[in-house]
Amino acid sequence: MNRREFLQVLAAASAAGMALDSPSALAGGAGDAFYDLPAFGNVHLLHFTDCHAQLLPIHFREPSVNLGLGSAAGRVPHLVGEHLLKAFGIKPGSREAHAFTYLDFEQAARTYGKVGGFAHLATLVKRLRAGRPGALLLDGGDTWQGSATALWSRGQDMVDACKLLGVDMMCPHWEFTLGQQRVSEIVDTQLTGKIEFLAQNVKTADFGDPVFPPYSLREINGPGGTISVAVIGQAFPYTPIANPRWMVPDWSFGIQEKELQQVVDQVRAKGAGVVVLLSHNGMDVDLKLASRVTGIDAILGGHTHDGVPQPVSVSNVGGRTLVTNAGSNGKFLAVLDFSVKDGRVSDYRYRLLPVFSRLLPADAEMASLIERVRAPYQAQLAEPLAISEGLLYRRGNFNGPWDQLILDAMIDVRGADIAFSPGFRWGTSLLPGQVITMEHLMDQTAITYPQSTLTEMTGAQIKGILEDVADNAFNPDPYYQQGGDMVRVGGMTYTCEPAALMGKRIQDMRFAGRPIAADKRYKVAGWASVTEGAQGEPIWDVVARWLRDHKTVAPRRLNSPKLPGLSSNPGLA
């Protein structure tokens, strides 16, 4: 069905007296059946991650490029589109197909509506907890960053929302970009006795003392008696590399495999019948970790925003560990039910539930809180900047249309030859014809180090930057993948061979059709420098000015690199 035929169907439905925004008209059924998930076993865990401060329902397109290389090729989570549907037996064209893939995104988004929203998530959490006494709600981090209101309130809107949602424990990453003083203030004065902030791998830089509790032990009363459940927190190990080091000067990070094994052994010695790692490592790192650290029943993972319908079971010398990843932007809630017998996990059930706002009524108390925290900023959030004629999204290893828009704006406004934009995975999607508001722009840019820059660089320096980022993104050893996706590039073309050796991945760099000379200097615009004291206009002001001048934004032509040798990779559409 093309766009015109789809609109004709909607018109016919309207003429028949059917409300176009009703779940029965557009989503094809009520939410009760979709969310009917009987409880199993005697230990219950609910998990969301990487919501990036999205309190309201949104559209969010899953990637069409998620490359797995070497041993990761063709392996979860590096499957996109039809490959993912086939691997997990998901019916094409279904709600689940829309939630887990990019396929027919525009049409499916209009059919099934927006996803996420804390008021709708709250309804689902309450429904699941009603049939799962003692269920723990775990937040995988990247919660206090990603929206205008989170930036302007210094994370306060999300802290209040998570307390109301009933989060029991969380682990961190982008939270640290509020600065260690603000993080400590929130943890010490607002979370105490409510939400446990866990991170076994964050230590003081001087003496290596724990900064936060490494784990929590909870006694769960259920059929068969009381079961001790240990939840260990794992913060993003490369925070001082991917984000500014000067924001957390007194704290050290890392994967800390040996120390993690010691913590697992410690909680097992204290009688834990279930051990879970609440992780912000990223799924590839978690898969490797699970093969090397023993005694963990499940890793509930985040950071890479991979919505994976079922866990991967990883063998190690001590048994097996389930590895999961629960997507992003509040669009999924994971449900992990364990059956524990004789002090050990004997069986499990897992479901990653998409949060469809049309199928779940908004929780009144959460909706009221959201309205209150947004009220002071409403006029700023609602400012119309331009109309987008094309689909805007950011998610994938290389440029998305939102990234391209930011790059094009920087080149035009700053008079640059070339532009770089960070390989961030967060940021909501807009459908063609939607008005781009200041809130939508802030969804792409709301960070605490937003300064835009204009720098002269030689061709050799440009290649060095691209090679360095490519190694972070595509190093065959997950433990050396230290950030997000590939830096987004505007104004120049290049070839990228992800499977090549370090220093040889970037080839055929061209500006205006001519090879970039190693010793020639080019004007390069960028933003989000991790260098302390960086000066420049906030990126949202640069892009907002460009959008106001254009008023209507044509579909972006993606400046994606050539990718030789990857035509059969199931992580590439």
PDB file of C-alpha atoms in Angstrom, residues 52-302:
ATOM      1  CA  HIS A  52      16.879   9.243  27.243  1.00  0.00           C
ATOM      2  CA  ALA A  53      14.449  11.368  29.217  1.00  0.00           C
ATOM      3  CA  GLN A  54      11.485  10.833  26.891  1.00  0.00           C
ATOM      4  CA  LEU A  55       8.447  11.361  29.099  1.00  0.00           C
ATOM      5  CA  LEU A  56       5.921  11.564  26.245  1.00  0.00           C
ATOM      6  CA  PRO A  57       5.091   9.016  23.533  1.00  0.00           C
ATOM      7  CA  ILE A  58       7.320   9.311  20.469  1.00  0.00           C
ATOM      8  CA  HIS A  59       8.151   7.762  17.130  1.00  0.00           C
ATOM      9  CA  PHE A  60      11.482   5.951  17.018  1.00  0.00           C
ATOM     10  CA  ARG A  61      12.850   4.159  13.938  1.00  0.00           C
ATOM     11  CA  GLU A  62      15.080   1.142  14.472  1.00  0.00           C
ATOM     12  CA  PRO A  63      18.313   0.916  12.455  1.00  0.00           C
ATOM     13  CA  SER A  64      18.738  -0.273   8.896  1.00  0.00           C
ATOM     14  CA  VAL A  65      22.515  -0.476   9.469  1.00  0.00           C
ATOM     15  CA  ASN A  66      23.840  -2.358  12.508  1.00  0.00           C
ATOM     16  CA  LEU A  67      27.004  -4.058  11.322  1.00  0.00           C
ATOM     17  CA  GLY A  68      28.444  -7.118  12.969  1.00  0.00           C
ATOM     18  CA  LEU A  69      31.934  -8.066  11.852  1.00  0.00           C
ATOM     19  CA  GLY A  70      34.046 -11.171  12.225  1.00  0.00           C
ATOM     20  CA  SER A  71      32.515 -13.530  14.784  1.00  0.00           C
ATOM     21  CA  ALA A  72      29.655 -11.037  15.314  1.00  0.00           C
ATOM     22  CA  ALA A  73      28.532 -11.119  11.669  1.00  0.00           C
ATOM     23  CA  GLY A  74      25.025 -12.506  11.377  1.00  0.00           C
ATOM     24  CA  ARG A  75      24.745 -12.720  15.142  1.00  0.00           C
ATOM     25  CA  VAL A  76      22.399 -10.915  17.498  1.00  0.00           C
ATOM     26  CA  PRO A  77      22.216  -7.959  17.880  1.00  0.00           C
ATOM     27  CA  HIS A  78      23.560  -7.307  14.370  1.00  0.00           C
ATOM     28  CA  LEU A  79      20.430  -8.210  12.424  1.00  0.00           C
ATOM     29  CA  VAL A  80      18.159  -5.677  10.742  1.00  0.00           C
ATOM     30  CA  GLY A  81      14.869  -5.765   8.879  1.00  0.00           C
ATOM     31  CA  GLU A  82      13.768  -9.100   7.435  1.00  0.00           C
ATOM     32  CA  HIS A  83      16.808 -10.838   8.927  1.00  0.00           C
ATOM     33  CA  LEU A  84      15.672  -9.945  12.437  1.00  0.00           C
ATOM     34  CA  LEU A  85      12.053 -10.944  11.745  1.00  0.00           C
ATOM     35  CA  LYS A  86      13.150 -14.323  10.423  1.00  0.00           C
ATOM     36  CA  ALA A  87      15.544 -14.975  13.323  1.00  0.00           C
ATOM     37  CA  PHE A  88      12.821 -14.443  15.914  1.00  0.00           C
ATOM     38  CA  GLY A  89       9.778 -15.663  13.993  1.00  0.00           C
ATOM     39  CA  ILE A  90       8.051 -12.270  13.907  1.00  0.00           C
ATOM     40  CA  LYS A  91       5.248 -11.819  11.393  1.00  0.00           C
ATOM     41  CA  PRO A  92       5.944  -9.117   8.763  1.00  0.00           C
ATOM     42  CA  GLY A  93       3.576  -6.157   8.973  1.00  0.00           C
ATOM     43  CA  SER A  94       2.666  -6.853  12.597  1.00  0.00           C
ATOM     44  CA  ARG A  95       2.922  -4.504  15.553  1.00  0.00           C
ATOM     45  CA  GLU A  96       6.022  -6.374  16.665  1.00  0.00           C
ATOM     46  CA  ALA A  97       7.612  -5.984  13.226  1.00  0.00           C
ATOM     47  CA  HIS A  98       7.107  -2.226  13.499  1.00  0.00           C
ATOM     48  CA  ALA A  99       8.542  -2.146  17.024  1.00  0.00           C
ATOM     49  CA  PHE A 100      11.651  -4.189  16.264  1.00  0.00           C
ATOM     50  CA  THR A 101      12.556  -3.069  12.716  1.00  0.00           C
ATOM     51  CA  TYR A 102      12.683  -0.088  10.377  1.00  0.00           C
ATOM     52  CA  LEU A 103      10.490  -1.824   7.773  1.00  0.00           C
ATOM     53  CA  ASP A 104       7.687   0.298   6.243  1.00  0.00           C
ATOM     54  CA  PHE A 105       8.376   2.702   9.081  1.00  0.00           C
ATOM     55  CA  GLU A 106       6.370   5.707   7.948  1.00  0.00           C
ATOM     56  CA  GLN A 107       3.219   3.755   7.108  1.00  0.00           C
ATOM     57  CA  ALA A 108       3.497   1.527  10.198  1.00  0.00           C
ATOM     58  CA  ALA A 109       4.090   4.523  12.464  1.00  0.00           C
ATOM     59  CA  ARG A 110       0.908   6.163  11.230  1.00  0.00           C
ATOM     60  CA  THR A 111      -0.975   2.866  11.657  1.00  0.00           C
ATOM     61  CA  TYR A 112       0.213   1.822  15.098  1.00  0.00           C
ATOM     62  CA  GLY A 113       0.891   5.233  16.595  1.00  0.00           C
ATOM     63  CA  LYS A 114       3.558   6.423  18.964  1.00  0.00           C
ATOM     64  CA  VAL A 115       5.496   4.291  21.408  1.00  0.00           C
ATOM     65  CA  GLY A 116       6.635   4.810  24.978  1.00  0.00           C
ATOM     66  CA  GLY A 117       5.688   7.650  27.261  1.00  0.00           C
ATOM     67  CA  PHE A 118       6.065   7.312  31.019  1.00  0.00           C
ATOM     68  CA  ALA A 119       2.317   7.570  31.672  1.00  0.00           C
ATOM     69  CA  HIS A 120       1.700   4.561  29.407  1.00  0.00           C
ATOM     70  CA  LEU A 121       4.764   2.749  30.727  1.00  0.00           C
ATOM     71  CA  ALA A 122       3.437   3.283  34.263  1.00  0.00           C
ATOM     72  CA  THR A 123       0.161   1.607  33.340  1.00  0.00           C
ATOM     73  CA  LEU A 124       2.021  -1.409  31.971  1.00  0.00           C
ATOM     74  CA  VAL A 125       4.310  -1.632  35.007  1.00  0.00           C
ATOM     75  CA  LYS A 126       1.317  -1.590  37.376  1.00  0.00           C
ATOM     76  CA  ARG A 127      -0.496  -4.218  35.311  1.00  0.00           C
ATOM     77  CA  LEU A 128       2.470  -6.590  35.329  1.00  0.00           C
ATOM     78  CA  ARG A 129       3.272  -6.036  38.987  1.00  0.00           C
ATOM     79  CA  ALA A 130      -0.321  -6.830  39.963  1.00  0.00           C
ATOM     80  CA  GLY A 131       0.252 -10.419  38.862  1.00  0.00           C
ATOM     81  CA  ARG A 132       3.880 -10.587  39.979  1.00  0.00           C
ATOM     82  CA  PRO A 133       4.180  -9.833  43.708  1.00  0.00           C
ATOM     83  CA  GLY A 134       7.651  -8.625  44.639  1.00  0.00           C
ATOM     84  CA  ALA A 135       8.641  -7.847  41.042  1.00  0.00           C
ATOM     85  CA  LEU A 136      11.694  -5.566  40.827  1.00  0.00           C
ATOM     86  CA  LEU A 137      11.766  -2.679  38.340  1.00  0.00           C
ATOM     87  CA  LEU A 138      15.292  -2.100  37.013  1.00  0.00           C
ATOM     88  CA  ASP A 139      16.449   0.980  35.094  1.00  0.00           C
ATOM     89  CA  GLY A 140      19.488   0.422  32.875  1.00  0.00           C
ATOM     90  CA  GLY A 141      20.569   4.077  32.735  1.00  0.00           C
ATOM     91  CA  ASP A 142      20.746   6.904  30.194  1.00  0.00           C
ATOM     92  CA  THR A 143      17.640   8.142  31.953  1.00  0.00           C
ATOM     93  CA  TRP A 144      18.445  11.692  33.077  1.00  0.00           C
ATOM     94  CA  GLN A 145      19.617  12.935  29.637  1.00  0.00           C
ATOM     95  CA  GLY A 146      18.122  13.303  26.178  1.00  0.00           C
ATOM     96  CA  SER A 147      15.444  15.987  26.322  1.00  0.00           C
ATOM     97  CA  ALA A 148      15.155  19.718  26.821  1.00  0.00           C
ATOM     98  CA  THR A 149      13.349  19.387  30.141  1.00  0.00           C
ATOM     99  CA  ALA A 150      15.975  16.988  31.502  1.00  0.00           C
ATOM    100  CA  LEU A 151      18.735  19.401  30.484  1.00  0.00           C
ATOM    101  CA  TRP A 152      17.029  22.503  31.836  1.00  0.00           C
ATOM    102  CA  SER A 153      15.977  20.833  35.113  1.00  0.00           C
ATOM    103  CA  ARG A 154      19.377  19.129  35.505  1.00  0.00           C
ATOM    104  CA  GLY A 155      17.716  15.727  35.458  1.00  0.00           C
ATOM    105  CA  GLN A 156      15.103  16.556  38.060  1.00  0.00           C
ATOM    106  CA  ASP A 157      12.109  15.764  35.854  1.00  0.00           C
ATOM    107  CA  MET A 158      13.381  12.217  35.287  1.00  0.00           C
ATOM    108  CA  VAL A 159      14.325  11.642  38.915  1.00  0.00           C
ATOM    109  CA  ASP A 160      10.792  12.540  39.966  1.00  0.00           C
ATOM    110  CA  ALA A 161       9.241  10.422  37.219  1.00  0.00           C
ATOM    111  CA  CYS A 162      11.347   7.360  38.047  1.00  0.00           C
ATOM    112  CA  LYS A 163      10.490   7.569  41.724  1.00  0.00           C
ATOM    113  CA  LEU A 164       6.799   7.715  40.857  1.00  0.00           C
ATOM    114  CA  LEU A 165       7.210   4.855  38.365  1.00  0.00           C
ATOM    115  CA  GLY A 166       8.547   2.712  41.196  1.00  0.00           C
ATOM    116  CA  VAL A 167      12.077   2.026  39.984  1.00  0.00           C
ATOM    117  CA  ASP A 168      13.919  -0.131  42.507  1.00  0.00           C
ATOM    118  CA  MET A 169      17.476   0.035  41.145  1.00  0.00           C
ATOM    119  CA  MET A 170      19.420   1.705  38.346  1.00  0.00           C
ATOM    120  CA  CYS A 171      22.875   1.834  36.799  1.00  0.00           C
ATOM    121  CA  PRO A 172      24.323   4.936  35.043  1.00  0.00           C
ATOM    122  CA  HIS A 173      25.992   6.373  31.963  1.00  0.00           C
ATOM    123  CA  TRP A 174      24.822   9.743  30.542  1.00  0.00           C
ATOM    124  CA  GLU A 175      23.791  10.642  34.077  1.00  0.00           C
ATOM    125  CA  PHE A 176      27.468  11.432  34.655  1.00  0.00           C
ATOM    126  CA  THR A 177      27.351  14.288  32.128  1.00  0.00           C
ATOM    127  CA  LEU A 178      25.442  16.279  34.742  1.00  0.00           C
ATOM    128  CA  GLY A 179      28.770  16.309  36.594  1.00  0.00           C
ATOM    129  CA  GLN A 180      29.843  14.303  39.603  1.00  0.00           C
ATOM    130  CA  GLN A 181      28.607  16.952  42.064  1.00  0.00           C
ATOM    131  CA  ARG A 182      25.041  16.885  40.695  1.00  0.00           C
ATOM    132  CA  VAL A 183      25.024  13.074  40.476  1.00  0.00           C
ATOM    133  CA  SER A 184      26.181  12.804  44.098  1.00  0.00           C
ATOM    134  CA  GLU A 185      23.589  15.352  45.174  1.00  0.00           C
ATOM    135  CA  ILE A 186      20.743  13.389  43.564  1.00  0.00           C
ATOM    136  CA  VAL A 187      21.956  10.012  44.814  1.00  0.00           C
ATOM    137  CA  ASP A 188      22.575  11.190  48.370  1.00  0.00           C
ATOM    138  CA  THR A 189      19.547  13.426  48.912  1.00  0.00           C
ATOM    139  CA  GLN A 190      16.805  12.187  46.575  1.00  0.00           C
ATOM    140  CA  LEU A 191      17.310   8.501  45.835  1.00  0.00           C
ATOM    141  CA  THR A 192      18.207   7.271  49.323  1.00  0.00           C
ATOM    142  CA  GLY A 193      15.599   4.821  50.519  1.00  0.00           C
ATOM    143  CA  LYS A 194      13.836   4.892  47.143  1.00  0.00           C
ATOM    144  CA  ILE A 195      16.088   3.953  44.205  1.00  0.00           C
ATOM    145  CA  GLU A 196      19.400   2.147  44.612  1.00  0.00           C
ATOM    146  CA  PHE A 197      22.111   3.609  42.346  1.00  0.00           C
ATOM    147  CA  LEU A 198      24.439   0.673  41.624  1.00  0.00           C
ATOM    148  CA  ALA A 199      27.860   0.655  39.918  1.00  0.00           C
ATOM    149  CA  GLN A 200      30.481  -1.928  40.858  1.00  0.00           C
ATOM    150  CA  ASN A 201      32.964  -0.498  38.355  1.00  0.00           C
ATOM    151  CA  VAL A 202      33.072   3.147  39.492  1.00  0.00           C
ATOM    152  CA  LYS A 203      35.866   3.787  41.982  1.00  0.00           C
ATOM    153  CA  THR A 204      37.713   6.793  43.367  1.00  0.00           C
ATOM    154  CA  ALA A 205      40.624   7.724  41.122  1.00  0.00           C
ATOM    155  CA  ASP A 206      43.061   8.029  44.038  1.00  0.00           C
ATOM    156  CA  PHE A 207      42.561   4.962  46.256  1.00  0.00           C
ATOM    157  CA  GLY A 208      40.129   2.843  44.244  1.00  0.00           C
ATOM    158  CA  ASP A 209      37.360   2.951  46.815  1.00  0.00           C
ATOM    159  CA  PRO A 210      33.776   2.246  45.703  1.00  0.00           C
ATOM    160  CA  VAL A 211      31.846   5.420  44.878  1.00  0.00           C
ATOM    161  CA  PHE A 212      28.438   3.713  44.780  1.00  0.00           C
ATOM    162  CA  PRO A 213      27.118   0.415  46.153  1.00  0.00           C
ATOM    163  CA  PRO A 214      28.233  -2.393  43.835  1.00  0.00           C
ATOM    164  CA  TYR A 215      25.131  -4.523  44.356  1.00  0.00           C
ATOM    165  CA  SER A 216      21.828  -4.935  46.158  1.00  0.00           C
ATOM    166  CA  LEU A 217      20.465  -8.060  47.830  1.00  0.00           C
ATOM    167  CA  ARG A 218      16.672  -8.374  48.005  1.00  0.00           C
ATOM    168  CA  GLU A 219      14.642 -11.072  49.699  1.00  0.00           C
ATOM    169  CA  ILE A 220      11.701 -12.065  47.490  1.00  0.00           C
ATOM    170  CA  ASN A 221       8.831 -13.932  49.113  1.00  0.00           C
ATOM    171  CA  GLY A 222       7.059 -16.254  46.701  1.00  0.00           C
ATOM    172  CA  PRO A 223       5.875 -19.811  46.132  1.00  0.00           C
ATOM    173  CA  GLY A 224       8.363 -22.154  47.702  1.00  0.00           C
ATOM    174  CA  GLY A 225       9.674 -19.649  50.251  1.00  0.00           C
ATOM    175  CA  THR A 226      12.044 -16.705  50.330  1.00  0.00           C
ATOM    176  CA  ILE A 227      14.613 -16.271  47.582  1.00  0.00           C
ATOM    177  CA  SER A 228      17.602 -13.961  47.786  1.00  0.00           C
ATOM    178  CA  VAL A 229      18.097 -11.956  44.572  1.00  0.00           C
ATOM    179  CA  ALA A 230      21.329 -10.061  43.884  1.00  0.00           C
ATOM    180  CA  VAL A 231      21.403  -7.198  41.378  1.00  0.00           C
ATOM    181  CA  ILE A 232      24.886  -5.936  40.477  1.00  0.00           C
ATOM    182  CA  GLY A 233      25.278  -2.573  38.733  1.00  0.00           C
ATOM    183  CA  GLN A 234      27.653  -1.961  35.829  1.00  0.00           C
ATOM    184  CA  ALA A 235      28.091   1.642  34.627  1.00  0.00           C
ATOM    185  CA  PHE A 236      29.255   2.402  31.097  1.00  0.00           C
ATOM    186  CA  PRO A 237      32.953   1.509  31.368  1.00  0.00           C
ATOM    187  CA  TYR A 238      34.238   4.126  28.908  1.00  0.00           C
ATOM    188  CA  THR A 239      32.464   7.194  30.283  1.00  0.00           C
ATOM    189  CA  PRO A 240      35.659   9.323  30.542  1.00  0.00           C
ATOM    190  CA  ILE A 241      36.470   8.545  26.880  1.00  0.00           C
ATOM    191  CA  ALA A 242      33.062   8.841  25.233  1.00  0.00           C
ATOM    192  CA  ASN A 243      32.106  11.834  27.406  1.00  0.00           C
ATOM    193  CA  PRO A 244      34.134  14.638  29.028  1.00  0.00           C
ATOM    194  CA  ARG A 245      36.659  13.415  31.572  1.00  0.00           C
ATOM    195  CA  TRP A 246      36.581  16.767  33.361  1.00  0.00           C
ATOM    196  CA  MET A 247      32.972  16.171  34.421  1.00  0.00           C
ATOM    197  CA  VAL A 248      33.985  13.174  36.580  1.00  0.00           C
ATOM    198  CA  PRO A 249      37.594  14.016  37.524  1.00  0.00           C
ATOM    199  CA  ASP A 250      37.690  12.051  40.770  1.00  0.00           C
ATOM    200  CA  TRP A 251      36.194   8.790  39.528  1.00  0.00           C
ATOM    201  CA  SER A 252      37.642   5.890  37.546  1.00  0.00           C
ATOM    202  CA  PHE A 253      35.731   3.470  35.319  1.00  0.00           C
ATOM    203  CA  GLY A 254      36.359   0.305  33.278  1.00  0.00           C
ATOM    204  CA  ILE A 255      34.897  -3.133  32.645  1.00  0.00           C
ATOM    205  CA  GLN A 256      36.721  -4.540  35.692  1.00  0.00           C
ATOM    206  CA  GLU A 257      36.133  -8.184  34.895  1.00  0.00           C
ATOM    207  CA  LYS A 258      38.154  -9.531  37.827  1.00  0.00           C
ATOM    208  CA  GLU A 259      36.400  -7.286  40.338  1.00  0.00           C
ATOM    209  CA  LEU A 260      33.007  -8.258  38.913  1.00  0.00           C
ATOM    210  CA  GLN A 261      33.802 -11.942  39.395  1.00  0.00           C
ATOM    211  CA  GLN A 262      34.683 -11.202  43.009  1.00  0.00           C
ATOM    212  CA  VAL A 263      31.350  -9.441  43.543  1.00  0.00           C
ATOM    213  CA  VAL A 264      29.452 -12.358  41.973  1.00  0.00           C
ATOM    214  CA  ASP A 265      31.279 -14.816  44.223  1.00  0.00           C
ATOM    215  CA  GLN A 266      30.558 -12.594  47.226  1.00  0.00           C
ATOM    216  CA  VAL A 267      26.796 -12.433  46.677  1.00  0.00           C
ATOM    217  CA  ARG A 268      26.649 -16.161  45.959  1.00  0.00           C
ATOM    218  CA  ALA A 269      28.438 -16.763  49.278  1.00  0.00           C
ATOM    219  CA  LYS A 270      25.766 -14.620  50.959  1.00  0.00           C
ATOM    220  CA  GLY A 271      23.085 -16.950  49.664  1.00  0.00           C
ATOM    221  CA  ALA A 272      21.910 -15.338  46.450  1.00  0.00           C
ATOM    222  CA  GLY A 273      19.785 -17.786  44.486  1.00  0.00           C
ATOM    223  CA  VAL A 274      19.555 -15.412  41.533  1.00  0.00           C
ATOM    224  CA  VAL A 275      22.359 -13.121  40.329  1.00  0.00           C
ATOM    225  CA  VAL A 276      21.629 -10.471  37.716  1.00  0.00           C
ATOM    226  CA  LEU A 277      23.977  -7.905  36.182  1.00  0.00           C
ATOM    227  CA  LEU A 278      22.194  -4.631  35.413  1.00  0.00           C
ATOM    228  CA  SER A 279      24.562  -3.466  32.718  1.00  0.00           C
ATOM    229  CA  HIS A 280      25.266  -0.431  30.560  1.00  0.00           C
ATOM    230  CA  ASN A 281      28.153  -2.087  28.717  1.00  0.00           C
ATOM    231  CA  GLY A 282      26.505  -2.543  25.325  1.00  0.00           C
ATOM    232  CA  MET A 283      25.388  -5.935  24.057  1.00  0.00           C
ATOM    233  CA  ASP A 284      28.603  -7.045  22.332  1.00  0.00           C
ATOM    234  CA  VAL A 285      30.574  -6.345  25.508  1.00  0.00           C
ATOM    235  CA  ASP A 286      27.975  -8.195  27.573  1.00  0.00           C
ATOM    236  CA  LEU A 287      28.173 -11.231  25.289  1.00  0.00           C
ATOM    237  CA  LYS A 288      31.938 -11.418  25.760  1.00  0.00           C
ATOM    238  CA  LEU A 289      31.661 -10.739  29.496  1.00  0.00           C
ATOM    239  CA  ALA A 290      29.105 -13.524  29.875  1.00  0.00           C
ATOM    240  CA  SER A 291      31.574 -16.018  28.380  1.00  0.00           C
ATOM    241  CA  ARG A 292      34.288 -15.052  30.877  1.00  0.00           C
ATOM    242  CA  VAL A 293      32.564 -14.290  34.198  1.00  0.00           C
ATOM    243  CA  THR A 294      30.721 -17.163  35.868  1.00  0.00           C
ATOM    244  CA  GLY A 295      27.783 -17.281  38.255  1.00  0.00           C
ATOM    245  CA  ILE A 296      25.583 -14.635  36.574  1.00  0.00           C
ATOM    246  CA  ASP A 297      22.130 -15.893  35.661  1.00  0.00           C
ATOM    247  CA  ALA A 298      21.239 -12.985  33.375  1.00  0.00           C
ATOM    248  CA  ILE A 299      22.675  -9.734  32.081  1.00  0.00           C
ATOM    249  CA  LEU A 300      19.984  -7.106  31.586  1.00  0.00           C
ATOM    250  CA  GLY A 301      21.822  -4.846  29.183  1.00  0.00           C
ATOM    251  CA  GLY A 302      21.681  -1.413  27.647  1.00  0.00           C
TER     252      GLY A 302
END
